[in-house]
């Protein structure tokens, strides 16, 4: 029930954010708030659980849900007729959802290996949580970069640069044995990915069939996130991830080209 309820809330949030005048910025702000909250919980909850008991975790979540009820309700404006009229091009819808699934697949594949590679780079287990918590703050910075007008105006260029840089960053993370380069690469990895995600989400929401795509975005994200770690083959992680990144670029580019022809 908790999963179903959370899914309904998230899909509704996506619809609201996708209906904004600049969905790239809307998703960027939302993800920044999400990442900031996550960073705070990363640092506070373990200490509270150790000080009291595990029930503190659920009590905290309950308090956050209660606070969310106090927020002013938002509603999506009425969809324009030109977005609802005519037949739906399921090819465009499928490509858009595939792009979102591929983004999450690649991210989850890399994320599932971080702990093992952190140990390889001589980062002790107790310090890994701190590293990933600090990295979450870089996620906030990445999401905030997506809110700048230039990110919306030069979206294709910025996404291309971000994905190319991500190839270099992932290569640094998954090779070598220098601890400091791994730490820097991990932070940049989280920054870039949370720059990419809101721009991709905004692209999906702003097309002619955005009202259809955005309702299935969570399913695509969940499918990609679950599939990513399962596709990794020991000894071939880096080549696989680079292929995933290239496929992500092709799908995002195809989505943007398809929207221009609508």
CSV table of C-alpha atoms in Angstrom, one decimal:
chain,number,residue,atom,x,y,z
A,1,UNK,CA,0.0,0.0,0.0
A,2,UNK,CA,2.8,2.4,0.8
A,3,UNK,CA,4.4,1.7,-2.6
A,4,UNK,CA,1.1,2.2,-4.5
A,5,UNK,CA,0.4,5.4,-2.6
A,6,UNK,CA,3.9,6.8,-3.2
A,7,UNK,CA,3.6,6.0,-6.9
A,8,UNK,CA,0.3,7.9,-7.2
A,9,UNK,CA,1.7,10.9,-5.4
A,10,UNK,CA,4.9,10.9,-7.6
A,11,UNK,CA,2.9,10.6,-10.9
A,12,UNK,CA,0.7,13.5,-9.8
A,13,UNK,CA,3.7,15.6,-8.9
A,14,UNK,CA,5.2,14.8,-12.4
A,15,UNK,CA,2.0,16.0,-14.0
A,16,UNK,CA,2.1,19.2,-12.1
A,17,UNK,CA,5.7,19.9,-12.8
A,18,UNK,CA,5.4,18.9,-16.4
A,19,UNK,CA,2.6,21.5,-16.9
A,20,UNK,CA,4.8,24.4,-15.8
A,21,UNK,CA,5.8,26.9,-18.4
A,22,UNK,CA,9.5,25.8,-18.1
A,23,UNK,CA,9.3,22.1,-17.0
A,24,UNK,CA,13.1,21.9,-17.1
A,25,UNK,CA,13.4,24.4,-14.3
A,26,UNK,CA,10.4,23.0,-12.4
A,27,UNK,CA,11.9,19.5,-12.3
A,28,UNK,CA,15.3,21.0,-11.5
A,29,UNK,CA,14.0,22.8,-8.4
A,30,UNK,CA,12.0,19.7,-7.3
A,31,UNK,CA,15.0,17.4,-7.6
A,32,UNK,CA,17.2,19.9,-5.8
A,33,UNK,CA,14.7,20.0,-2.8
A,34,UNK,CA,14.6,16.2,-2.9
A,35,UNK,CA,18.4,15.8,-2.9
A,36,UNK,CA,18.8,18.4,-0.1
A,37,UNK,CA,16.3,16.6,2.0
A,38,UNK,CA,18.0,13.3,1.3
A,39,UNK,CA,21.4,14.8,2.3
A,40,UNK,CA,20.0,16.0,5.6
A,41,UNK,CA,18.4,12.6,6.3
A,42,UNK,CA,21.7,10.9,5.4
A,43,UNK,CA,23.5,12.8,8.1
A,44,UNK,CA,20.8,13.0,10.8
A,45,UNK,CA,18.9,9.7,10.7
A,46,UNK,CA,21.8,7.3,11.4
A,47,UNK,CA,22.7,9.2,14.6
A,48,UNK,CA,19.0,9.3,15.7
A,49,UNK,CA,18.6,5.6,15.1
A,50,UNK,CA,21.8,4.8,17.1
A,51,UNK,CA,20.7,7.2,19.9
A,52,UNK,CA,17.1,5.9,20.1
A,53,UNK,CA,15.8,2.9,18.1
A,54,UNK,CA,14.9,2.1,14.5
A,55,UNK,CA,11.3,3.3,14.9
A,56,UNK,CA,12.7,6.8,14.7
A,57,UNK,CA,13.1,6.3,11.0
A,58,UNK,CA,9.4,5.7,10.5
A,59,UNK,CA,8.4,8.4,12.9
A,60,UNK,CA,10.5,10.9,10.9
A,61,UNK,CA,8.9,9.8,7.6
A,62,UNK,CA,5.5,10.2,9.2
A,63,UNK,CA,6.3,13.7,10.4
A,64,UNK,CA,7.5,14.7,6.9
A,65,UNK,CA,4.3,13.3,5.3
A,66,UNK,CA,2.3,15.4,7.8
A,67,UNK,CA,4.2,18.5,6.9
A,68,UNK,CA,3.6,17.8,3.2
A,69,UNK,CA,-0.1,17.9,4.0
A,70,UNK,CA,0.3,21.5,5.1
A,71,UNK,CA,1.6,22.7,1.8
A,72,UNK,CA,-0.7,24.6,-0.6
A,73,UNK,CA,-2.4,22.2,-3.0
A,74,UNK,CA,-1.3,22.6,-6.7
A,75,UNK,CA,-3.2,21.7,-9.8
A,76,UNK,CA,-2.2,21.3,-13.4
A,77,UNK,CA,-3.8,23.8,-15.8
A,78,UNK,CA,-6.1,22.5,-18.4
A,79,UNK,CA,-4.2,20.8,-21.2
A,80,UNK,CA,-4.3,22.7,-24.5
A,81,UNK,CA,-6.5,21.2,-27.2
A,82,UNK,CA,-3.6,20.8,-29.6
A,83,UNK,CA,-1.9,18.5,-27.2
A,84,UNK,CA,-5.0,16.3,-26.8
A,85,UNK,CA,-6.3,16.3,-30.4
A,86,UNK,CA,-5.4,13.7,-33.0
A,87,UNK,CA,-4.0,10.2,-32.7
A,88,UNK,CA,-1.1,9.5,-30.3
A,89,UNK,CA,2.2,8.6,-31.9
A,90,UNK,CA,3.2,5.7,-29.8
A,91,UNK,CA,6.6,5.6,-31.5
A,92,UNK,CA,7.5,9.0,-30.0
A,93,UNK,CA,6.0,7.9,-26.6
A,94,UNK,CA,8.1,4.7,-26.6
A,95,UNK,CA,11.3,6.5,-27.5
A,96,UNK,CA,10.7,9.1,-24.8
A,97,UNK,CA,10.1,6.5,-22.2
A,98,UNK,CA,13.0,4.5,-23.4
A,99,UNK,CA,15.3,7.5,-22.9
A,100,UNK,CA,14.1,8.0,-19.3
A,101,UNK,CA,14.5,4.3,-18.6
A,102,UNK,CA,18.0,4.3,-20.1
A,103,UNK,CA,19.0,7.3,-17.9
A,104,UNK,CA,17.9,5.5,-14.8
A,105,UNK,CA,19.4,2.1,-15.9
A,106,UNK,CA,22.8,3.7,-16.4
A,107,UNK,CA,22.7,5.6,-13.1
A,108,UNK,CA,21.6,2.5,-11.1
A,109,UNK,CA,24.2,0.3,-12.8
A,110,UNK,CA,27.0,2.7,-11.7
A,111,UNK,CA,25.5,3.4,-8.3
A,112,UNK,CA,25.3,-0.4,-7.5
A,113,UNK,CA,29.1,-0.7,-8.0
A,114,UNK,CA,30.1,2.4,-6.0
A,115,UNK,CA,30.5,0.7,-2.7
A,116,UNK,CA,32.7,-2.0,-4.1
A,117,UNK,CA,34.9,0.5,-6.1
A,118,UNK,CA,35.1,2.7,-3.0
A,119,UNK,CA,36.6,-0.2,-1.1
A,120,UNK,CA,39.0,-0.8,-4.0
A,121,UNK,CA,40.1,2.8,-3.7
A,122,UNK,CA,40.9,2.3,0.0
A,123,UNK,CA,37.8,4.2,1.4
A,124,UNK,CA,36.7,2.5,4.5
A,125,UNK,CA,33.0,1.4,4.9
A,126,UNK,CA,32.3,4.0,7.7
A,127,UNK,CA,33.6,6.8,5.4
A,128,UNK,CA,31.6,5.7,2.4
A,129,UNK,CA,28.3,7.0,3.8
A,130,UNK,CA,29.8,10.4,4.5
A,131,UNK,CA,31.2,10.5,0.9
A,132,UNK,CA,27.9,9.7,-0.7
A,133,UNK,CA,26.1,12.2,1.6
A,134,UNK,CA,28.5,14.9,0.5
A,135,UNK,CA,28.0,13.8,-3.1
A,136,UNK,CA,24.3,14.4,-2.6
A,137,UNK,CA,25.0,18.0,-2.0
A,138,UNK,CA,26.6,18.1,-5.5
A,139,UNK,CA,23.4,16.5,-6.7
A,140,UNK,CA,21.6,19.6,-5.4
A,141,UNK,CA,24.1,21.8,-7.4
A,142,UNK,CA,23.5,19.8,-10.6
A,143,UNK,CA,19.7,20.1,-10.3
A,144,UNK,CA,20.0,23.8,-9.6
A,145,UNK,CA,22.1,24.2,-12.8
A,146,UNK,CA,19.1,22.9,-14.7
A,147,UNK,CA,17.0,25.8,-13.5
A,148,UNK,CA,19.1,28.4,-15.3
A,149,UNK,CA,17.6,29.8,-18.6
A,150,UNK,CA,20.7,28.9,-20.6
A,151,UNK,CA,20.1,25.2,-19.7
A,152,UNK,CA,16.7,25.4,-21.3
A,153,UNK,CA,17.8,27.4,-24.3
A,154,UNK,CA,20.9,25.3,-25.1
A,155,UNK,CA,19.5,22.0,-23.8
A,156,UNK,CA,20.8,19.8,-26.6
A,157,UNK,CA,24.3,21.1,-26.3
A,158,UNK,CA,24.4,20.9,-22.5
A,159,UNK,CA,23.0,17.3,-22.5
A,160,UNK,CA,25.7,16.3,-25.0
A,161,UNK,CA,28.5,17.9,-23.0
A,162,UNK,CA,27.1,16.4,-19.8
A,163,UNK,CA,27.0,12.9,-21.2
A,164,UNK,CA,30.5,13.1,-22.7
A,165,UNK,CA,31.8,14.3,-19.3
A,166,UNK,CA,30.0,11.5,-17.6
A,167,UNK,CA,31.9,9.0,-19.8
A,168,UNK,CA,35.2,10.5,-18.5
A,169,UNK,CA,34.0,10.7,-14.9
A,170,UNK,CA,32.8,7.1,-14.9
A,171,UNK,CA,36.1,5.9,-16.5
A,172,UNK,CA,37.9,7.6,-13.7
A,173,UNK,CA,35.7,6.1,-11.0
A,174,UNK,CA,35.9,2.5,-12.3
A,175,UNK,CA,39.7,2.5,-13.0
A,176,UNK,CA,42.9,3.4,-11.2
A,177,UNK,CA,43.5,3.3,-7.5
A,178,UNK,CA,43.9,6.9,-6.5
A,179,UNK,CA,41.4,7.7,-3.6
A,180,UNK,CA,41.2,11.4,-4.2
A,181,UNK,CA,40.4,11.2,-7.9
A,182,UNK,CA,37.7,8.7,-7.0
A,183,UNK,CA,36.2,11.1,-4.5
A,184,UNK,CA,36.2,14.0,-6.9
A,185,UNK,CA,34.8,11.8,-9.7
A,186,UNK,CA,32.0,10.5,-7.5
A,187,UNK,CA,30.9,14.1,-6.6
A,188,UNK,CA,31.0,15.2,-10.3
A,189,UNK,CA,29.1,12.0,-11.3
A,190,UNK,CA,26.2,13.0,-9.0
A,191,UNK,CA,26.3,16.6,-10.1
A,192,UNK,CA,26.1,15.7,-13.8
A,193,UNK,CA,23.4,13.1,-13.4
A,194,UNK,CA,21.1,15.5,-11.5
A,195,UNK,CA,21.7,18.0,-14.3
A,196,UNK,CA,20.8,15.5,-16.9
A,197,UNK,CA,17.6,14.1,-15.2
A,198,UNK,CA,15.5,17.3,-15.0
A,199,UNK,CA,16.4,18.3,-18.5
A,200,UNK,CA,15.3,14.9,-19.8
A,201,UNK,CA,12.2,15.0,-17.7
A,202,UNK,CA,11.4,18.5,-19.0
A,203,UNK,CA,11.9,17.3,-22.6
A,204,UNK,CA,9.5,14.4,-22.1
A,205,UNK,CA,6.9,16.7,-20.5
A,206,UNK,CA,7.1,19.5,-23.1
A,207,UNK,CA,6.4,17.5,-26.2
A,208,UNK,CA,3.0,17.1,-27.9
A,209,UNK,CA,2.4,13.8,-26.2
A,210,UNK,CA,4.0,14.9,-22.9
A,211,UNK,CA,0.7,14.4,-21.1
A,212,UNK,CA,0.9,10.7,-22.0
A,213,UNK,CA,4.6,10.2,-21.5
A,214,UNK,CA,4.8,11.9,-18.1
A,215,UNK,CA,2.2,9.5,-16.7
A,216,UNK,CA,4.3,6.5,-17.5
A,217,UNK,CA,7.6,8.2,-16.6
A,218,UNK,CA,7.8,6.6,-13.1
A,219,UNK,CA,7.2,3.2,-14.5
A,220,UNK,CA,10.0,3.7,-17.0
A,221,UNK,CA,12.3,5.0,-14.2
A,222,UNK,CA,11.5,2.1,-12.0
A,223,UNK,CA,12.1,-0.5,-14.7
A,224,UNK,CA,15.4,1.1,-15.7
A,225,UNK,CA,16.6,1.4,-12.1
A,226,UNK,CA,15.8,-2.3,-11.4
A,227,UNK,CA,17.3,-3.6,-14.7
A,228,UNK,CA,20.6,-1.7,-14.5
A,229,UNK,CA,22.5,-3.7,-11.8
A,230,UNK,CA,21.2,-7.0,-13.4
A,231,UNK,CA,22.9,-6.3,-16.7
A,232,UNK,CA,26.4,-5.8,-15.3
A,233,UNK,CA,28.9,-8.6,-16.1
A,234,UNK,CA,32.0,-8.8,-13.8
A,235,UNK,CA,35.1,-7.6,-15.6
A,236,UNK,CA,33.0,-5.7,-18.2
A,237,UNK,CA,31.5,-3.0,-16.1
A,238,UNK,CA,33.2,0.0,-17.7
A,239,UNK,CA,32.6,-1.1,-21.3
A,240,UNK,CA,29.0,-1.8,-20.5
A,241,UNK,CA,28.4,1.5,-18.8
A,242,UNK,CA,30.0,3.4,-21.7
A,243,UNK,CA,27.7,1.6,-24.1
A,244,UNK,CA,24.7,2.5,-21.8
A,245,UNK,CA,25.8,6.1,-21.9
A,246,UNK,CA,26.0,6.1,-25.7
A,247,UNK,CA,22.5,4.5,-26.0
A,248,UNK,CA,21.2,7.1,-23.6
A,249,UNK,CA,22.6,9.9,-25.8
A,250,UNK,CA,21.0,8.3,-28.9
A,251,UNK,CA,17.6,8.0,-27.3
A,252,UNK,CA,17.6,11.5,-25.8
A,253,UNK,CA,18.7,12.9,-29.2
A,254,UNK,CA,16.0,10.9,-31.0
A,255,UNK,CA,13.4,12.2,-28.5
A,256,UNK,CA,14.4,15.8,-29.1
A,257,UNK,CA,14.4,15.4,-32.9
A,258,UNK,CA,11.0,13.7,-32.8
A,259,UNK,CA,9.6,16.6,-30.9
A,260,UNK,CA,10.9,19.1,-33.4
A,261,UNK,CA,9.0,17.4,-36.2
A,262,UNK,CA,5.7,17.4,-34.3
